[in-house]
Amino acid sequence: DAGITQSPRHKVTETGTPVTLRCHQTENHRYMYWYRQDPGHGLRLIHYSYGVKDTDKGEVSDGYSVSRSKTEDFLLTLESATSSQTSVYFCAITPRERGTDTQYFGPGTRLTVL
Amino acid sequence: GQQLNQSPQSMFIQEGEDVSMNCTSSSIFNTWLWYKQDPGEGPVLLIALYKAGELTSNGRLTAQFGITRKDSFLNISASIPSDVGIYFCAGQEVGTASKLTFGTGTRLQVTL
């Protein structure tokens, strides 16, 4: 257990509305990641953070923004949700002592955009 | 971006059988990881490999880091019903610090 929680765990929203997903960790890990998981695509990186206020884009970042104002929280925002953003979203961390390779995942948020 | 080729995509086996699955890439990797995901949950790390040729076990699971650094293998011995799930490989490509590439998964189903 890497001490990761995600909220909400499930959300249904309408097209065009803003949505924010939260990832919270309790063990002071430096690296945090947001992924989406879709059938046939596996896990794809949206954005990641390597410290407070330090973030970078992943391979599928269009339509998403992130913020990290505290070490323990990494927020993913869909400014104007679209049906193509219906997915399961996972947060992950890399333990500080392990460097930048091994990642541990949270329980996920299932988002449905109608 | 690169994707990892994971095979087989799915497999049905009987309880007690051994299982093998593999993952290949077109690039050289520094790290290979194997995860298992149960329905409605996040992936759980099973085995991590950091050196070419490395063979690592975790209970009935054994994984190997291919000598070419472009592939990895996962074996499950004497499968049991709780082995059901989706197994993902992931790797860190040389020159891509902080990022992993994932395979599309092998769905394992075990019959009694």
PDB file of C-alpha atoms in Angstrom:
ATOM      1  CA  ASP A   1       0.000   0.000   0.000  1.00  0.00           C
ATOM      2  CA  ALA A   2       1.631   3.231  -1.141  1.00  0.00           C
ATOM      3  CA  GLY A   3      -0.729   5.444   0.855  1.00  0.00           C
ATOM      4  CA  ILE A   4      -2.568   6.822  -2.196  1.00  0.00           C
ATOM      5  CA  THR A   5      -6.214   7.836  -2.195  1.00  0.00           C
ATOM      6  CA  GLN A   6      -8.245   9.189  -5.085  1.00  0.00           C
ATOM      7  CA  SER A   7     -11.459  11.157  -4.964  1.00  0.00           C
ATOM      8  CA  PRO A   8     -14.116  10.880  -6.091  1.00  0.00           C
ATOM      9  CA  ARG A   9     -14.072   7.161  -6.893  1.00  0.00           C
ATOM     10  CA  HIS A  10     -16.968   7.517  -9.320  1.00  0.00           C
ATOM     11  CA  LYS A  11     -18.370  10.549 -11.117  1.00  0.00           C
ATOM     12  CA  VAL A  12     -20.953  11.151 -13.802  1.00  0.00           C
ATOM     13  CA  THR A  13     -20.975  14.562 -15.431  1.00  0.00           C
ATOM     14  CA  GLU A  14     -22.270  16.296 -18.507  1.00  0.00           C
ATOM     15  CA  THR A  15     -20.375  17.469 -21.569  1.00  0.00           C
ATOM     16  CA  GLY A  16     -18.963  20.944 -21.141  1.00  0.00           C
ATOM     17  CA  THR A  17     -18.764  20.942 -17.356  1.00  0.00           C
ATOM     18  CA  PRO A  18     -15.474  21.302 -15.469  1.00  0.00           C
ATOM     19  CA  VAL A  19     -14.270  18.321 -13.444  1.00  0.00           C
ATOM     20  CA  THR A  20     -11.442  18.033 -10.932  1.00  0.00           C
ATOM     21  CA  LEU A  21     -10.041  14.760  -9.707  1.00  0.00           C
ATOM     22  CA  ARG A  22      -7.860  14.595  -6.629  1.00  0.00           C
ATOM     23  CA  CYS A  23      -4.937  12.350  -5.783  1.00  0.00           C
ATOM     24  CA  HIS A  24      -3.706  12.423  -2.204  1.00  0.00           C
ATOM     25  CA  GLN A  25      -0.639  10.708  -0.770  1.00  0.00           C
ATOM     26  CA  THR A  26       0.563  10.553   2.784  1.00  0.00           C
ATOM     27  CA  GLU A  27       4.217   9.552   2.402  1.00  0.00           C
ATOM     28  CA  ASN A  28       5.890  12.641   0.966  1.00  0.00           C
ATOM     29  CA  HIS A  29       6.638  11.109  -2.439  1.00  0.00           C
ATOM     30  CA  ARG A  30       8.151  13.533  -4.904  1.00  0.00           C
ATOM     31  CA  TYR A  31       6.927  12.044  -8.197  1.00  0.00           C
ATOM     32  CA  MET A  32       3.205  11.766  -8.957  1.00  0.00           C
ATOM     33  CA  TYR A  33       1.448  10.773 -12.180  1.00  0.00           C
ATOM     34  CA  TRP A  34      -1.987  10.820 -13.784  1.00  0.00           C
ATOM     35  CA  TYR A  35      -2.968   8.080 -16.246  1.00  0.00           C
ATOM     36  CA  ARG A  36      -6.109   7.163 -18.087  1.00  0.00           C
ATOM     37  CA  GLN A  37      -7.022   3.580 -18.881  1.00  0.00           C
ATOM     38  CA  ASP A  38      -9.171   2.641 -21.855  1.00  0.00           C
ATOM     39  CA  PRO A  39      -9.871  -0.719 -23.491  1.00  0.00           C
ATOM     40  CA  GLY A  40      -7.287  -1.539 -26.134  1.00  0.00           C
ATOM     41  CA  HIS A  41      -4.953   1.282 -25.078  1.00  0.00           C
ATOM     42  CA  GLY A  42      -3.597   0.219 -21.747  1.00  0.00           C
ATOM     43  CA  LEU A  43      -2.430   2.945 -19.378  1.00  0.00           C
ATOM     44  CA  ARG A  44      -1.520   6.260 -20.981  1.00  0.00           C
ATOM     45  CA  LEU A  45       0.256   9.085 -19.202  1.00  0.00           C
ATOM     46  CA  ILE A  46      -1.642  12.393 -19.036  1.00  0.00           C
ATOM     47  CA  HIS A  47       0.603  14.578 -16.863  1.00  0.00           C
ATOM     48  CA  TYR A  48       3.170  14.066 -14.175  1.00  0.00           C
ATOM     49  CA  SER A  49       4.810  16.080 -11.419  1.00  0.00           C
ATOM     50  CA  TYR A  50       8.324  15.947 -10.027  1.00  0.00           C
ATOM     51  CA  GLY A  51       7.724  18.363  -7.177  1.00  0.00           C
ATOM     52  CA  VAL A  52       5.551  21.187  -5.896  1.00  0.00           C
ATOM     53  CA  LYS A  53       4.620  23.407  -8.843  1.00  0.00           C
ATOM     54  CA  ASP A  54       6.770  21.285 -11.179  1.00  0.00           C
ATOM     55  CA  THR A  55       4.678  19.454 -13.770  1.00  0.00           C
ATOM     56  CA  ASP A  56       5.083  18.179 -17.295  1.00  0.00           C
ATOM     57  CA  LYS A  57       2.931  16.769 -20.068  1.00  0.00           C
ATOM     58  CA  GLY A  58       2.485  13.132 -20.943  1.00  0.00           C
ATOM     59  CA  GLU A  59       1.393  11.584 -24.221  1.00  0.00           C
ATOM     60  CA  VAL A  60      -2.345  12.423 -23.936  1.00  0.00           C
ATOM     61  CA  SER A  61      -2.365  15.823 -22.196  1.00  0.00           C
ATOM     62  CA  ASP A  62      -4.727  17.720 -24.528  1.00  0.00           C
ATOM     63  CA  GLY A  63      -7.875  18.789 -22.672  1.00  0.00           C
ATOM     64  CA  TYR A  64      -6.315  18.255 -19.230  1.00  0.00           C
ATOM     65  CA  SER A  65      -4.485  20.481 -16.785  1.00  0.00           C
ATOM     66  CA  VAL A  66      -2.853  19.693 -13.462  1.00  0.00           C
ATOM     67  CA  SER A  67      -1.764  21.498 -10.348  1.00  0.00           C
ATOM     68  CA  ARG A  68       0.426  20.609  -7.420  1.00  0.00           C
ATOM     69  CA  SER A  69       0.519  23.278  -4.725  1.00  0.00           C
ATOM     70  CA  LYS A  70       1.354  20.804  -1.945  1.00  0.00           C
ATOM     71  CA  THR A  71       3.505  17.675  -1.958  1.00  0.00           C
ATOM     72  CA  GLU A  72       0.602  15.494  -0.911  1.00  0.00           C
ATOM     73  CA  ASP A  73      -1.984  16.570  -3.494  1.00  0.00           C
ATOM     74  CA  PHE A  74      -1.961  16.315  -7.285  1.00  0.00           C
ATOM     75  CA  LEU A  75      -5.095  17.600  -9.003  1.00  0.00           C
ATOM     76  CA  LEU A  76      -6.263  16.735 -12.512  1.00  0.00           C
ATOM     77  CA  THR A  77      -8.742  19.130 -14.130  1.00  0.00           C
ATOM     78  CA  LEU A  78     -10.866  18.689 -17.211  1.00  0.00           C
ATOM     79  CA  GLU A  79     -11.757  22.301 -18.029  1.00  0.00           C
ATOM     80  CA  SER A  80     -14.678  21.341 -20.273  1.00  0.00           C
ATOM     81  CA  ALA A  81     -15.364  17.624 -20.192  1.00  0.00           C
ATOM     82  CA  THR A  82     -16.048  15.746 -23.429  1.00  0.00           C
ATOM     83  CA  SER A  83     -17.423  12.256 -24.017  1.00  0.00           C
ATOM     84  CA  SER A  84     -13.977  11.137 -25.216  1.00  0.00           C
ATOM     85  CA  GLN A  85     -12.719  11.750 -21.688  1.00  0.00           C
ATOM     86  CA  THR A  86     -14.939   9.019 -20.284  1.00  0.00           C
ATOM     87  CA  SER A  87     -12.359   6.703 -18.787  1.00  0.00           C
ATOM     88  CA  VAL A  88     -10.854   5.307 -15.636  1.00  0.00           C
ATOM     89  CA  TYR A  89      -8.221   7.626 -14.192  1.00  0.00           C
ATOM     90  CA  PHE A  90      -5.355   6.390 -12.067  1.00  0.00           C
ATOM     91  CA  CYS A  91      -2.905   8.304  -9.979  1.00  0.00           C
ATOM     92  CA  ALA A  92       0.532   6.820  -9.310  1.00  0.00           C
ATOM     93  CA  ILE A  93       3.603   7.667  -7.281  1.00  0.00           C
ATOM     94  CA  THR A  94       7.255   6.736  -7.323  1.00  0.00           C
ATOM     95  CA  PRO A  95       8.761   6.235  -3.862  1.00  0.00           C
ATOM     96  CA  ARG A  96      11.510   8.738  -3.202  1.00  0.00           C
ATOM     97  CA  GLU A  97      14.020   6.092  -2.260  1.00  0.00           C
ATOM     98  CA  ARG A  98      13.472   4.092  -5.462  1.00  0.00           C
ATOM     99  CA  GLY A  99      14.279   6.748  -8.022  1.00  0.00           C
ATOM    100  CA  THR A 100      12.094   7.383 -11.026  1.00  0.00           C
ATOM    101  CA  ASP A 101      11.138   3.943 -12.290  1.00  0.00           C
ATOM    102  CA  THR A 102       8.890   1.817 -10.082  1.00  0.00           C
ATOM    103  CA  GLN A 103       5.374   3.196  -9.800  1.00  0.00           C
ATOM    104  CA  TYR A 104       2.559   2.364  -7.394  1.00  0.00           C
ATOM    105  CA  PHE A 105      -1.051   3.059  -8.262  1.00  0.00           C
ATOM    106  CA  GLY A 106      -4.101   4.398  -6.480  1.00  0.00           C
ATOM    107  CA  PRO A 107      -7.532   2.751  -6.657  1.00  0.00           C
ATOM    108  CA  GLY A 108      -8.776   4.808  -9.617  1.00  0.00           C
ATOM    109  CA  THR A 109     -11.644   7.158 -10.467  1.00  0.00           C
ATOM    110  CA  ARG A 110     -14.278   6.071 -12.957  1.00  0.00           C
ATOM    111  CA  LEU A 111     -15.476   9.126 -14.883  1.00  0.00           C
ATOM    112  CA  THR A 112     -18.447   9.095 -17.224  1.00  0.00           C
ATOM    113  CA  VAL A 113     -19.139  12.138 -19.409  1.00  0.00           C
ATOM    114  CA  LEU A 114     -22.640  12.137 -20.877  1.00  0.00           C
TER     115      LEU A 114
ATOM    116  CA  GLY B   1       4.558   7.103 -28.400  1.00  0.00           C
ATOM    117  CA  GLN B   2       5.913   3.579 -28.206  1.00  0.00           C
ATOM    118  CA  GLN B   3       3.676   0.746 -27.140  1.00  0.00           C
ATOM    119  CA  LEU B   4       4.749  -2.551 -25.763  1.00  0.00           C
ATOM    120  CA  ASN B   5       3.588  -5.710 -27.489  1.00  0.00           C
ATOM    121  CA  GLN B   6       2.193  -8.025 -24.886  1.00  0.00           C
ATOM    122  CA  SER B   7       1.095 -11.579 -25.645  1.00  0.00           C
ATOM    123  CA  PRO B   8      -1.079 -13.419 -25.448  1.00  0.00           C
ATOM    124  CA  GLN B   9      -3.958 -10.974 -25.176  1.00  0.00           C
ATOM    125  CA  SER B  10      -6.002 -13.496 -23.225  1.00  0.00           C
ATOM    126  CA  MET B  11      -5.776 -17.055 -22.058  1.00  0.00           C
ATOM    127  CA  PHE B  12      -7.954 -19.659 -20.440  1.00  0.00           C
ATOM    128  CA  ILE B  13      -6.157 -22.239 -18.353  1.00  0.00           C
ATOM    129  CA  GLN B  14      -7.053 -24.924 -15.873  1.00  0.00           C
ATOM    130  CA  GLU B  15      -6.195 -24.681 -12.211  1.00  0.00           C
ATOM    131  CA  GLY B  16      -2.772 -26.150 -11.569  1.00  0.00           C
ATOM    132  CA  GLU B  17      -1.346 -25.320 -14.986  1.00  0.00           C
ATOM    133  CA  ASP B  18       1.676 -23.120 -15.547  1.00  0.00           C
ATOM    134  CA  VAL B  19       1.262 -19.830 -17.425  1.00  0.00           C
ATOM    135  CA  SER B  20       3.704 -17.855 -19.552  1.00  0.00           C
ATOM    136  CA  MET B  21       3.325 -14.413 -21.034  1.00  0.00           C
ATOM    137  CA  ASN B  22       5.760 -11.971 -22.562  1.00  0.00           C
ATOM    138  CA  CYS B  23       6.307  -8.410 -23.527  1.00  0.00           C
ATOM    139  CA  THR B  24       8.471  -7.014 -26.324  1.00  0.00           C
ATOM    140  CA  SER B  25       9.557  -3.566 -27.404  1.00  0.00           C
ATOM    141  CA  SER B  26      11.394  -2.023 -30.317  1.00  0.00           C
ATOM    142  CA  SER B  27      13.611   0.007 -27.956  1.00  0.00           C
ATOM    143  CA  ILE B  28      16.034  -0.822 -25.186  1.00  0.00           C
ATOM    144  CA  PHE B  29      14.623  -0.611 -21.659  1.00  0.00           C
ATOM    145  CA  ASN B  30      16.318   0.081 -18.323  1.00  0.00           C
ATOM    146  CA  THR B  31      13.557  -1.353 -16.186  1.00  0.00           C
ATOM    147  CA  TRP B  32      10.809  -3.919 -16.627  1.00  0.00           C
ATOM    148  CA  LEU B  33       7.834  -4.133 -14.301  1.00  0.00           C
ATOM    149  CA  TRP B  34       4.933  -6.559 -14.062  1.00  0.00           C
ATOM    150  CA  TYR B  35       1.572  -5.578 -12.578  1.00  0.00           C
ATOM    151  CA  LYS B  36      -1.706  -7.373 -11.895  1.00  0.00           C
ATOM    152  CA  GLN B  37      -5.051  -5.618 -11.982  1.00  0.00           C
ATOM    153  CA  ASP B  38      -8.281  -6.949 -10.531  1.00  0.00           C
ATOM    154  CA  PRO B  39     -11.653  -5.568 -11.671  1.00  0.00           C
ATOM    155  CA  GLY B  40     -12.411  -2.140 -10.220  1.00  0.00           C
ATOM    156  CA  GLU B  41      -8.969  -1.732  -8.690  1.00  0.00           C
ATOM    157  CA  GLY B  42      -5.645  -0.171  -9.552  1.00  0.00           C
ATOM    158  CA  PRO B  43      -2.666  -2.155 -10.871  1.00  0.00           C
ATOM    159  CA  VAL B  44      -0.585  -3.825  -8.171  1.00  0.00           C
ATOM    160  CA  LEU B  45       3.146  -4.239  -8.645  1.00  0.00           C
ATOM    161  CA  LEU B  46       4.212  -7.892  -8.742  1.00  0.00           C
ATOM    162  CA  ILE B  47       7.856  -7.880  -9.799  1.00  0.00           C
ATOM    163  CA  ALA B  48      10.447  -5.257 -10.743  1.00  0.00           C
ATOM    164  CA  LEU B  49      13.526  -6.018 -12.861  1.00  0.00           C
ATOM    165  CA  TYR B  50      16.491  -3.669 -13.210  1.00  0.00           C
ATOM    166  CA  LYS B  51      19.258  -5.567 -15.023  1.00  0.00           C
ATOM    167  CA  ALA B  52      19.524  -7.503 -18.289  1.00  0.00           C
ATOM    168  CA  GLY B  53      19.345 -11.226 -17.634  1.00  0.00           C
ATOM    169  CA  GLU B  54      17.903 -10.746 -14.139  1.00  0.00           C
ATOM    170  CA  LEU B  55      15.550 -13.490 -12.974  1.00  0.00           C
ATOM    171  CA  THR B  56      13.326 -12.620 -10.007  1.00  0.00           C
ATOM    172  CA  SER B  57      10.655 -14.590  -8.185  1.00  0.00           C
ATOM    173  CA  ASN B  58       7.718 -13.587  -6.016  1.00  0.00           C
ATOM    174  CA  GLY B  59       6.044 -16.714  -4.702  1.00  0.00           C
ATOM    175  CA  ARG B  60       4.712 -18.671  -7.676  1.00  0.00           C
ATOM    176  CA  LEU B  61       5.607 -15.824 -10.052  1.00  0.00           C
ATOM    177  CA  THR B  62       8.917 -15.594 -11.871  1.00  0.00           C
ATOM    178  CA  ALA B  63       9.929 -12.846 -14.265  1.00  0.00           C
ATOM    179  CA  GLN B  64      12.986 -12.300 -16.397  1.00  0.00           C
ATOM    180  CA  PHE B  65      14.606  -9.233 -17.933  1.00  0.00           C
ATOM    181  CA  GLY B  66      15.546 -10.271 -21.461  1.00  0.00           C
ATOM    182  CA  ILE B  67      19.229 -10.278 -22.347  1.00  0.00           C
ATOM    183  CA  THR B  68      18.614  -7.988 -25.347  1.00  0.00           C
ATOM    184  CA  ARG B  69      16.857  -5.512 -22.993  1.00  0.00           C
ATOM    185  CA  LYS B  70      13.927  -5.474 -25.430  1.00  0.00           C
ATOM    186  CA  ASP B  71      11.755  -8.085 -23.802  1.00  0.00           C
ATOM    187  CA  SER B  72      10.569  -9.577 -20.547  1.00  0.00           C
ATOM    188  CA  PHE B  73       8.740 -12.733 -19.508  1.00  0.00           C
ATOM    189  CA  LEU B  74       6.388 -13.594 -16.671  1.00  0.00           C
ATOM    190  CA  ASN B  75       5.660 -17.149 -15.580  1.00  0.00           C
ATOM    191  CA  ILE B  76       3.044 -18.268 -13.074  1.00  0.00           C
ATOM    192  CA  SER B  77       3.394 -21.779 -11.757  1.00  0.00           C
ATOM    193  CA  ALA B  78       0.564 -23.999 -10.531  1.00  0.00           C
ATOM    194  CA  SER B  79      -2.167 -21.423 -11.205  1.00  0.00           C
ATOM    195  CA  ILE B  80      -5.029 -20.978  -8.738  1.00  0.00           C
ATOM    196  CA  PRO B  81      -8.414 -19.249  -9.164  1.00  0.00           C
ATOM    197  CA  SER B  82      -7.221 -16.009  -7.517  1.00  0.00           C
ATOM    198  CA  ASP B  83      -4.654 -15.597 -10.302  1.00  0.00           C
ATOM    199  CA  VAL B  84      -7.534 -14.409 -12.500  1.00  0.00           C
ATOM    200  CA  GLY B  85      -7.038 -10.840 -13.645  1.00  0.00           C
ATOM    201  CA  ILE B  86      -5.201  -8.698 -16.149  1.00  0.00           C
ATOM    202  CA  TYR B  87      -1.416  -8.713 -16.149  1.00  0.00           C
ATOM    203  CA  PHE B  88       0.424  -5.680 -17.480  1.00  0.00           C
ATOM    204  CA  CYS B  89       4.033  -5.248 -18.356  1.00  0.00           C
ATOM    205  CA  ALA B  90       5.643  -1.828 -18.155  1.00  0.00           C
ATOM    206  CA  GLY B  91       9.078  -0.537 -18.869  1.00  0.00           C
ATOM    207  CA  GLN B  92      11.260   2.506 -18.654  1.00  0.00           C
ATOM    208  CA  GLU B  93      12.844   3.219 -21.998  1.00  0.00           C
ATOM    209  CA  VAL B  94      16.440   4.432 -22.076  1.00  0.00           C
ATOM    210  CA  GLY B  95      16.432   8.230 -22.095  1.00  0.00           C
ATOM    211  CA  THR B  96      12.903   8.617 -20.729  1.00  0.00           C
ATOM    212  CA  ALA B  97      13.516   9.258 -17.062  1.00  0.00           C
ATOM    213  CA  SER B  98      10.383   9.415 -14.896  1.00  0.00           C
ATOM    214  CA  LYS B  99       8.099   7.803 -17.476  1.00  0.00           C
ATOM    215  CA  LEU B 100       6.871   4.271 -18.055  1.00  0.00           C
ATOM    216  CA  THR B 101       5.426   2.645 -21.168  1.00  0.00           C
ATOM    217  CA  PHE B 102       2.703   0.039 -20.626  1.00  0.00           C
ATOM    218  CA  GLY B 103       1.575  -3.041 -22.503  1.00  0.00           C
ATOM    219  CA  THR B 104      -2.102  -3.560 -23.263  1.00  0.00           C
ATOM    220  CA  GLY B 105      -2.393  -6.501 -20.883  1.00  0.00           C
ATOM    221  CA  THR B 106      -2.942 -10.244 -20.798  1.00  0.00           C
ATOM    222  CA  ARG B 107      -6.319 -11.313 -19.441  1.00  0.00           C
ATOM    223  CA  LEU B 108      -5.970 -14.560 -17.504  1.00  0.00           C
ATOM    224  CA  GLN B 109      -8.924 -16.754 -16.678  1.00  0.00           C
ATOM    225  CA  VAL B 110      -8.541 -19.909 -14.617  1.00  0.00           C
ATOM    226  CA  THR B 111     -11.078 -22.709 -14.729  1.00  0.00           C
ATOM    227  CA  LEU B 112     -11.463 -25.303 -12.019  1.00  0.00           C
TER     228      LEU B 112
END
